[in-house]
PDB file of C-alpha atoms and ligand atoms in Angstrom:
ATOM      1  CA  MET A   1     -61.263  84.730   1.246  1.00 55.00           C
ATOM      2  CA  THR A   2     -59.164  83.078   3.192  1.00 61.00           C
ATOM      3  CA  SER A   3     -59.557  82.800   6.560  1.00 59.00           C
ATOM      4  CA  GLY A   4     -55.712  82.038   8.036  1.00 71.00           C
ATOM      5  CA  ARG A   5     -56.957  78.598   9.688  1.00 91.00           C
ATOM      6  CA  VAL A   6     -56.722  75.245   7.311  1.00 97.00           C
ATOM      7  CA  ARG A   7     -60.113  73.734   6.476  1.00 98.00           C
ATOM      8  CA  ILE A   8     -60.421  69.700   5.925  1.00 98.00           C
ATOM      9  CA  ALA A   9     -63.138  68.083   3.147  1.00 98.00           C
ATOM     10  CA  ALA A  10     -64.130  64.743   3.595  1.00 98.00           C
ATOM     11  CA  SER A  11     -64.130  63.612  -0.216  1.00 98.00           C
ATOM     12  CA  LEU A  12     -67.150  60.909   0.491  1.00 98.00           C
ATOM     13  CA  LEU A  13     -65.344  59.154  -2.974  1.00 98.00           C
ATOM     14  CA  ALA A  14     -63.817  56.804   0.055  1.00 98.00           C
ATOM     15  CA  ALA A  15     -67.032  56.122   1.965  1.00 98.00           C
ATOM     16  CA  ASP A  16     -69.291  52.776   2.644  1.00 97.00           C
ATOM     17  CA  PHE A  17     -71.879  54.409  -0.479  1.00 97.00           C
ATOM     18  CA  ALA A  18     -74.531  51.197   1.434  1.00 98.00           C
ATOM     19  CA  HIS A  19     -73.962  53.444   4.253  1.00 98.00           C
ATOM     20  CA  LEU A  20     -73.516  56.977   3.423  1.00 98.00           C
ATOM     21  CA  GLY A  21     -75.309  58.542   5.828  1.00 98.00           C
ATOM     22  CA  ASP A  22     -73.803  56.836   8.928  1.00 98.00           C
ATOM     23  CA  ALA A  23     -70.388  57.869   6.734  1.00 98.00           C
ATOM     24  CA  VAL A  24     -71.807  61.942   6.380  1.00 98.00           C
ATOM     25  CA  ARG A  25     -72.848  61.346   9.778  1.00 98.00           C
ATOM     26  CA  ALA A  26     -69.382  60.246  11.142  1.00 98.00           C
ATOM     27  CA  ALA A  27     -67.895  62.656   9.258  1.00 98.00           C
ATOM     28  CA  GLU A  28     -69.152  65.703  10.761  1.00 98.00           C
ATOM     29  CA  ARG A  29     -69.079  64.398  14.603  1.00 98.00           C
ATOM     30  CA  ALA A  30     -64.986  63.772  13.462  1.00 98.00           C
ATOM     31  CA  GLY A  31     -65.283  67.816  12.830  1.00 98.00           C
ATOM     32  CA  VAL A  32     -64.856  67.931   9.161  1.00 98.00           C
ATOM     33  CA  ASP A  33     -65.456  71.809   7.717  1.00 98.00           C
ATOM     34  CA  LEU A  34     -67.188  70.626   4.581  1.00 98.00           C
ATOM     35  CA  LEU A  35     -68.488  67.643   2.526  1.00 98.00           C
ATOM     36  CA  HIS A  36     -66.551  66.987  -0.698  1.00 99.00           C
ATOM     37  CA  ILE A  37     -68.159  65.331  -3.491  1.00 98.00           C
ATOM     38  CA  ASP A  38     -66.903  64.238  -6.638  1.00 98.00           C
ATOM     39  CA  VAL A  39     -69.428  64.189  -9.833  1.00 98.00           C
ATOM     40  CA  MET A  40     -67.890  62.011 -12.547  1.00 98.00           C
ATOM     41  CA  ASP A  41     -69.348  61.470 -15.844  1.00 98.00           C
ATOM     42  CA  GLY A  42     -67.454  58.959 -17.191  1.00 98.00           C
ATOM     43  CA  GLN A  43     -66.562  61.059 -20.594  1.00 98.00           C
ATOM     44  CA  PHE A  44     -63.913  64.024 -18.806  1.00 98.00           C
ATOM     45  CA  VAL A  45     -62.622  60.981 -16.757  1.00 98.00           C
ATOM     46  CA  PRO A  46     -63.761  57.067 -16.879  1.00 98.00           C
ATOM     47  CA  PRO A  47     -66.147  56.479 -13.779  1.00 98.00           C
ATOM     48  CA  ILE A  48     -69.068  57.703 -13.536  1.00 98.00           C
ATOM     49  CA  THR A  49     -70.136  58.596 -10.181  1.00 98.00           C
ATOM     50  CA  MET A  50     -73.206  60.655  -7.988  1.00 97.00           C
ATOM     51  CA  GLY A  51     -75.281  63.530  -9.443  1.00 97.00           C
ATOM     52  CA  ALA A  52     -77.271  66.301  -7.676  1.00 98.00           C
ATOM     53  CA  VAL A  53     -79.787  63.349  -6.412  1.00 98.00           C
ATOM     54  CA  VAL A  54     -76.773  62.742  -4.171  1.00 98.00           C
ATOM     55  CA  VAL A  55     -75.900  65.730  -3.282  1.00 98.00           C
ATOM     56  CA  ASP A  56     -79.727  66.500  -2.052  1.00 98.00           C
ATOM     57  CA  ALA A  57     -78.991  63.372   0.034  1.00 98.00           C
ATOM     58  CA  VAL A  58     -76.174  64.079   1.640  1.00 98.00           C
ATOM     59  CA  ARG A  59     -77.974  67.564   2.417  1.00 98.00           C
ATOM     60  CA  ARG A  60     -80.428  66.060   4.093  1.00 98.00           C
ATOM     61  CA  VAL A  61     -78.397  64.226   6.417  1.00 98.00           C
ATOM     62  CA  SER A  62     -76.057  67.369   7.398  1.00 98.00           C
ATOM     63  CA  ARG A  63     -75.157  70.684   7.991  1.00 97.00           C
ATOM     64  CA  LEU A  64     -72.060  71.008   6.554  1.00 98.00           C
ATOM     65  CA  PRO A  65     -71.512  73.104   3.370  1.00 98.00           C
ATOM     66  CA  LEU A  66     -71.505  70.603   0.292  1.00 98.00           C
ATOM     67  CA  ASP A  67     -68.329  71.276  -1.998  1.00 98.00           C
ATOM     68  CA  VAL A  68     -69.658  70.020  -5.357  1.00 99.00           C
ATOM     69  CA  HIS A  69     -66.112  68.910  -8.172  1.00 99.00           C
ATOM     70  CA  LEU A  70     -67.951  68.414 -11.489  1.00 98.00           C
ATOM     71  CA  MET A  71     -65.003  66.281 -13.418  1.00 98.00           C
ATOM     72  CA  VAL A  72     -67.772  66.686 -15.902  1.00 98.00           C
ATOM     73  CA  ARG A  73     -67.922  67.810 -19.613  1.00 98.00           C
ATOM     74  CA  GLU A  74     -69.689  71.032 -19.992  1.00 97.00           C
ATOM     75  CA  PRO A  75     -70.412  71.946 -16.511  1.00 98.00           C
ATOM     76  CA  GLU A  76     -72.429  74.597 -17.877  1.00 96.00           C
ATOM     77  CA  ARG A  77     -75.129  72.385 -18.516  1.00 96.00           C
ATOM     78  CA  GLN A  78     -75.376  71.125 -14.316  1.00 96.00           C
ATOM     79  CA  LEU A  79     -74.785  74.550 -12.703  1.00 98.00           C
ATOM     80  CA  GLU A  80     -78.370  74.615 -11.757  1.00 98.00           C
ATOM     81  CA  ALA A  81     -79.219  71.486 -10.631  1.00 98.00           C
ATOM     82  CA  PHE A  82     -76.098  71.837  -8.219  1.00 98.00           C
ATOM     83  CA  VAL A  83     -77.464  74.501  -6.871  1.00 98.00           C
ATOM     84  CA  GLY A  84     -81.075  73.447  -6.554  1.00 98.00           C
ATOM     85  CA  ALA A  85     -79.656  70.387  -4.251  1.00 98.00           C
ATOM     86  CA  GLY A  86     -77.854  72.140  -2.110  1.00 98.00           C
ATOM     87  CA  ALA A  87     -74.083  73.307  -3.107  1.00 98.00           C
ATOM     88  CA  ALA A  88     -72.260  75.980  -1.239  1.00 98.00           C
ATOM     89  CA  SER A  89     -69.222  75.821  -3.457  1.00 98.00           C
ATOM     90  CA  ILE A  90     -68.650  73.940  -7.065  1.00 98.00           C
ATOM     91  CA  ALA A  91     -65.492  73.736  -9.223  1.00 98.00           C
ATOM     92  CA  VAL A  92     -65.699  73.283 -12.614  1.00 98.00           C
ATOM     93  CA  HIS A  93     -62.519  71.939 -14.604  1.00 98.00           C
ATOM     94  CA  LEU A  94     -60.710  74.750 -16.614  1.00 98.00           C
ATOM     95  CA  GLU A  95     -59.349  71.682 -18.648  1.00 98.00           C
ATOM     96  CA  ALA A  96     -63.388  70.864 -19.073  1.00 98.00           C
ATOM     97  CA  VAL A  97     -65.134  74.477 -19.810  1.00 97.00           C
ATOM     98  CA  VAL A  98     -65.240  76.578 -22.700  1.00 95.00           C
ATOM     99  CA  HIS A  99     -65.903  79.899 -21.730  1.00 97.00           C
ATOM    100  CA  PRO A 100     -64.540  79.118 -17.772  1.00 98.00           C
ATOM    101  CA  HIS A 101     -64.956  83.601 -16.745  1.00 98.00           C
ATOM    102  CA  ARG A 102     -68.687  83.586 -17.878  1.00 98.00           C
ATOM    103  CA  THR A 103     -68.999  80.144 -15.992  1.00 98.00           C
ATOM    104  CA  LEU A 104     -67.956  80.920 -13.097  1.00 98.00           C
ATOM    105  CA  ALA A 105     -69.876  84.506 -12.967  1.00 98.00           C
ATOM    106  CA  GLN A 106     -72.636  82.430 -13.367  1.00 98.00           C
ATOM    107  CA  LEU A 107     -72.095  80.333 -10.692  1.00 98.00           C
ATOM    108  CA  ARG A 108     -71.133  82.797  -8.238  1.00 98.00           C
ATOM    109  CA  ARG A 109     -74.781  84.606  -9.442  1.00 98.00           C
ATOM    110  CA  LEU A 110     -76.853  81.481  -8.254  1.00 98.00           C
ATOM    111  CA  GLY A 111     -75.294  82.365  -5.076  1.00 98.00           C
ATOM    112  CA  VAL A 112     -72.368  79.621  -4.999  1.00 98.00           C
ATOM    113  CA  GLN A 113     -68.981  80.148  -4.128  1.00 98.00           C
ATOM    114  CA  ALA A 114     -67.008  79.240  -7.499  1.00 98.00           C
ATOM    115  CA  GLY A 115     -63.850  77.437  -8.163  1.00 98.00           C
ATOM    116  CA  VAL A 116     -61.988  76.276 -10.927  1.00 98.00           C
ATOM    117  CA  ALA A 117     -60.159  73.189 -10.762  1.00 98.00           C
ATOM    118  CA  LEU A 118     -56.497  72.564 -12.490  1.00 98.00           C
ATOM    119  CA  ASN A 119     -55.267  69.132 -13.577  1.00 98.00           C
ATOM    120  CA  PRO A 120     -51.737  68.910 -12.401  1.00 98.00           C
ATOM    121  CA  GLY A 121     -50.839  69.488 -16.112  1.00 97.00           C
ATOM    122  CA  THR A 122     -52.900  72.871 -15.881  1.00 98.00           C
ATOM    123  CA  PRO A 123     -50.169  75.951 -15.313  1.00 98.00           C
ATOM    124  CA  PRO A 124     -50.925  78.221 -12.579  1.00 97.00           C
ATOM    125  CA  ASP A 125     -51.401  81.047 -14.595  1.00 96.00           C
ATOM    126  CA  ALA A 126     -54.122  79.414 -16.323  1.00 95.00           C
ATOM    127  CA  CYS A 127     -56.109  80.762 -13.839  1.00 94.00           C
ATOM    128  CA  GLU A 128     -54.668  84.365 -13.350  1.00 93.00           C
ATOM    129  CA  TRP A 129     -57.134  85.761 -15.691  1.00 95.00           C
ATOM    130  CA  LEU A 130     -60.694  84.469 -13.789  1.00 97.00           C
ATOM    131  CA  VAL A 131     -59.244  85.748 -10.000  1.00 96.00           C
ATOM    132  CA  ASP A 132     -62.222  88.800 -10.431  1.00 96.00           C
ATOM    133  CA  VAL A 133     -64.917  85.714 -10.041  1.00 98.00           C
ATOM    134  CA  LEU A 134     -63.144  83.782  -8.624  1.00 98.00           C
ATOM    135  CA  ASP A 135     -63.975  82.174  -4.483  1.00 98.00           C
ATOM    136  CA  PHE A 136     -61.448  79.408  -4.743  1.00 98.00           C
ATOM    137  CA  VAL A 137     -58.665  77.205  -6.994  1.00 98.00           C
ATOM    138  CA  LEU A 138     -58.726  73.420  -6.818  1.00 98.00           C
ATOM    139  CA  VAL A 139     -54.996  71.969  -7.043  1.00 98.00           C
ATOM    140  CA  MET A 140     -55.379  68.523  -7.863  1.00 98.00           C
ATOM    141  CA  THR A 141     -52.785  66.780  -6.863  1.00 98.00           C
ATOM    142  CA  VAL A 142     -53.909  63.525  -8.626  1.00 98.00           C
ATOM    143  CA  ASP A 143     -55.020  63.385 -12.522  1.00 98.00           C
ATOM    144  CA  PRO A 144     -58.935  62.672 -11.507  1.00 98.00           C
ATOM    145  CA  GLY A 145     -61.438  60.305 -11.947  1.00 98.00           C
ATOM    146  CA  TYR A 146     -59.721  58.139  -8.015  1.00 98.00           C
ATOM    147  CA  ALA A 147     -59.788  57.822  -4.650  1.00 98.00           C
ATOM    148  CA  GLY A 148     -56.346  56.027  -3.871  1.00 98.00           C
ATOM    149  CA  GLN A 149     -53.673  57.511  -6.001  1.00 98.00           C
ATOM    150  CA  ALA A 150     -50.699  58.304  -4.767  1.00 98.00           C
ATOM    151  CA  PHE A 151     -49.781  61.991  -4.356  1.00 98.00           C
ATOM    152  CA  GLN A 152     -48.263  63.485  -7.018  1.00 98.00           C
ATOM    153  CA  PRO A 153     -45.012  66.332  -5.260  1.00 98.00           C
ATOM    154  CA  GLY A 154     -45.029  67.911  -8.479  1.00 98.00           C
ATOM    155  CA  VAL A 155     -47.653  70.122  -8.165  1.00 98.00           C
ATOM    156  CA  LEU A 156     -46.475  71.204  -4.823  1.00 98.00           C
ATOM    157  CA  PRO A 157     -44.610  74.532  -6.654  1.00 98.00           C
ATOM    158  CA  LYS A 158     -48.098  75.395  -8.855  1.00 98.00           C
ATOM    159  CA  ILE A 159     -49.711  76.040  -5.282  1.00 98.00           C
ATOM    160  CA  ALA A 160     -46.758  78.155  -4.522  1.00 98.00           C
ATOM    161  CA  ARG A 161     -47.509  79.583  -7.410  1.00 98.00           C
ATOM    162  CA  ILE A 162     -51.473  80.360  -7.935  1.00 98.00           C
ATOM    163  CA  ARG A 163     -50.869  81.731  -3.981  1.00 97.00           C
ATOM    164  CA  ARG A 164     -48.876  84.355  -5.157  1.00 97.00           C
ATOM    165  CA  LEU A 165     -51.162  85.058  -7.879  1.00 96.00           C
ATOM    166  CA  VAL A 166     -54.652  84.731  -5.968  1.00 95.00           C
ATOM    167  CA  GLY A 167     -53.138  86.006  -2.599  1.00 94.00           C
ATOM    168  CA  ASP A 168     -55.728  85.628   0.904  1.00 93.00           C
ATOM    169  CA  ARG A 169     -58.318  86.811  -2.170  1.00 93.00           C
ATOM    170  CA  CYS A 170     -59.401  83.260  -3.315  1.00 96.00           C
ATOM    171  CA  TRP A 171     -59.161  79.786  -0.592  1.00 97.00           C
ATOM    172  CA  ILE A 172     -57.127  76.894  -2.192  1.00 98.00           C
ATOM    173  CA  ALA A 173     -58.266  73.639  -1.801  1.00 98.00           C
ATOM    174  CA  VAL A 174     -55.581  70.683  -2.772  1.00 98.00           C
ATOM    175  CA  ASP A 175     -57.414  67.884  -4.032  1.00 98.00           C
ATOM    176  CA  GLY A 176     -55.334  64.046  -4.746  1.00 98.00           C
ATOM    177  CA  GLY A 177     -53.281  61.984  -1.997  1.00 98.00           C
ATOM    178  CA  ILE A 178     -53.643  64.178   1.253  1.00 98.00           C
ATOM    179  CA  SER A 179     -52.522  62.129   3.940  1.00 98.00           C
ATOM    180  CA  PRO A 180     -50.955  62.668   7.653  1.00 98.00           C
ATOM    181  CA  LYS A 181     -47.894  63.168   5.374  1.00 98.00           C
ATOM    182  CA  THR A 182     -48.220  64.954   2.320  1.00 98.00           C
ATOM    183  CA  ALA A 183     -51.292  67.811   4.132  1.00 98.00           C
ATOM    184  CA  PRO A 184     -48.460  69.760   5.914  1.00 98.00           C
ATOM    185  CA  LEU A 185     -46.341  69.961   2.902  1.00 98.00           C
ATOM    186  CA  ALA A 186     -49.638  71.001   0.661  1.00 98.00           C
ATOM    187  CA  VAL A 187     -50.197  74.086   3.395  1.00 98.00           C
ATOM    188  CA  ALA A 188     -47.032  74.761   3.603  1.00 97.00           C
ATOM    189  CA  ALA A 189     -47.579  75.628  -0.236  1.00 98.00           C
ATOM    190  CA  GLY A 190     -50.311  78.058   0.284  1.00 97.00           C
ATOM    191  CA  ALA A 191     -52.995  75.136   0.682  1.00 98.00           C
ATOM    192  CA  ASP A 192     -56.118  76.331   3.505  1.00 97.00           C
ATOM    193  CA  VAL A 193     -58.417  73.594   2.223  1.00 98.00           C
ATOM    194  CA  VAL A 194     -57.433  70.056   2.265  1.00 98.00           C
ATOM    195  CA  VAL A 195     -60.133  67.350   0.814  1.00 99.00           C
ATOM    196  CA  ALA A 196     -59.086  64.051   1.862  1.00 98.00           C
ATOM    197  CA  ALA A 197     -60.878  60.506   0.675  1.00 98.00           C
ATOM    198  CA  SER A 198     -58.942  56.699   1.624  1.00 98.00           C
ATOM    199  CA  ALA A 199     -57.369  59.032   4.924  1.00 98.00           C
ATOM    200  CA  ILE A 200     -60.807  59.521   6.404  1.00 98.00           C
ATOM    201  CA  PHE A 201     -62.757  56.776   5.085  1.00 98.00           C
ATOM    202  CA  GLY A 202     -59.846  53.844   4.512  1.00 98.00           C
ATOM    203  CA  ALA A 203     -58.498  54.494   7.936  1.00 98.00           C
ATOM    204  CA  PRO A 204     -58.624  51.228  10.012  1.00 97.00           C
ATOM    205  CA  ASP A 205     -58.616  52.827  13.166  1.00 97.00           C
ATOM    206  CA  GLY A 206     -61.248  54.402  12.487  1.00 97.00           C
ATOM    207  CA  VAL A 207     -62.729  58.177  11.082  1.00 98.00           C
ATOM    208  CA  ASP A 208     -62.665  60.111  14.641  1.00 98.00           C
ATOM    209  CA  ALA A 209     -59.122  58.913  14.894  1.00 98.00           C
ATOM    210  CA  ALA A 210     -57.978  59.955  11.304  1.00 98.00           C
ATOM    211  CA  VAL A 211     -59.598  63.478  11.203  1.00 98.00           C
ATOM    212  CA  ALA A 212     -57.656  63.859  14.579  1.00 98.00           C
ATOM    213  CA  ARG A 213     -54.300  62.823  12.512  1.00 98.00           C
ATOM    214  CA  LEU A 214     -55.037  64.935   9.832  1.00 98.00           C
ATOM    215  CA  ARG A 215     -55.601  67.965  12.073  1.00 98.00           C
ATOM    216  CA  THR A 216     -52.846  67.770  13.498  1.00 97.00           C
ATOM    217  CA  ALA A 217     -51.047  67.332  10.459  1.00 98.00           C
ATOM    218  CA  VAL A 218     -52.024  70.316   9.218  1.00 97.00           C
ATOM    219  CA  GLN A 219     -52.143  72.819  12.540  1.00 91.00           C
ATOM    220  CA  GLY A 220     -48.010  72.347  11.778  1.00 68.00           C
TER     221      GLY A 220
HETATM  222  C1  DX5 B 301     -60.104  62.375  -7.224  1.00 73.98           C
HETATM  223  C2  DX5 B 301     -60.873  62.901  -6.422  1.00 73.98           C
HETATM  224  C3  DX5 B 301     -61.054  63.265  -4.731  1.00 73.98           C
HETATM  225  C4  DX5 B 301     -60.375  61.533  -4.205  1.00 73.98           C
HETATM  226  C5  DX5 B 301     -59.531  61.748  -3.420  1.00 73.98           C
HETATM  227  O1  DX5 B 301     -60.028  62.357  -9.030  1.00 73.98           O
HETATM  228  O2  DX5 B 301     -61.947  64.055  -7.271  1.00 73.98           O
HETATM  229  O3  DX5 B 301     -61.548  64.430  -5.017  1.00 73.98           O
HETATM  230  O4  DX5 B 301     -61.885  61.570  -4.079  1.00 73.98           O
HETATM  231  O5  DX5 B 301     -59.114  60.147  -2.991  1.00 73.98           O
HETATM  232  P1  DX5 B 301     -58.079  60.657  -2.064  1.00 73.98           P
HETATM  233  O6  DX5 B 301     -58.003  61.168  -0.874  1.00 73.98           O
HETATM  234  O7  DX5 B 301     -58.372  59.125  -1.516  1.00 73.98           O
HETATM  235  O8  DX5 B 301     -56.834  60.676  -2.978  1.00 73.98           O
HETATM  236 ZN1   ZN B 302     -62.738  65.617  -5.726  1.00 73.98          ZN
END
């Protein structure tokens, strides 16, 4: 269900991994609502990033809900490990899962919020039939794989279309190239969670100022 208030998720992908605990604490102190953890397998997307051991480590230093974005092939093989590590919500890519309805239902049975992530080129209607097992849709506004890419404005009509399809039954998160400039566009289109890596951890004036800017931008 949507809450009516726009939430900010800090993606750890642009944090300093040598000081990950410090980055997590800084984001929490700055008032982000969620921590977004980008899991990449070197197959579905070129890089390899973090696994369940990192989710477990982050859980030990933060009380924030951990939102796991699985950019992996055959994500159904990984669900129990990430739930066990402390994920509160997990998104699987529609392009990577063979039986999405079954996989989303399994996520719910495991006790986490179930999400489907859509690459920029995947049409919005592809998630319509899943709505009965779906807690959220993660709309990619970049081709997944890297932080620091440019927001793709061509995805905006898709966000609006998904909002019409799901009504207020699901939250819609937007991920990729989110900044104080692009976040309001995504929110106006219907997003209620904005995920940001570079705009938070890459800000020259620090995480507090960066989160405050995003908060102001999405409050409109
Ligand atoms: C990209 C990841 C994003 C990424 C966003 O594949 O899913 O979560 O960290 O990075 P920015 O906010 O820098 O575009
Ligand atoms: Zn992500």
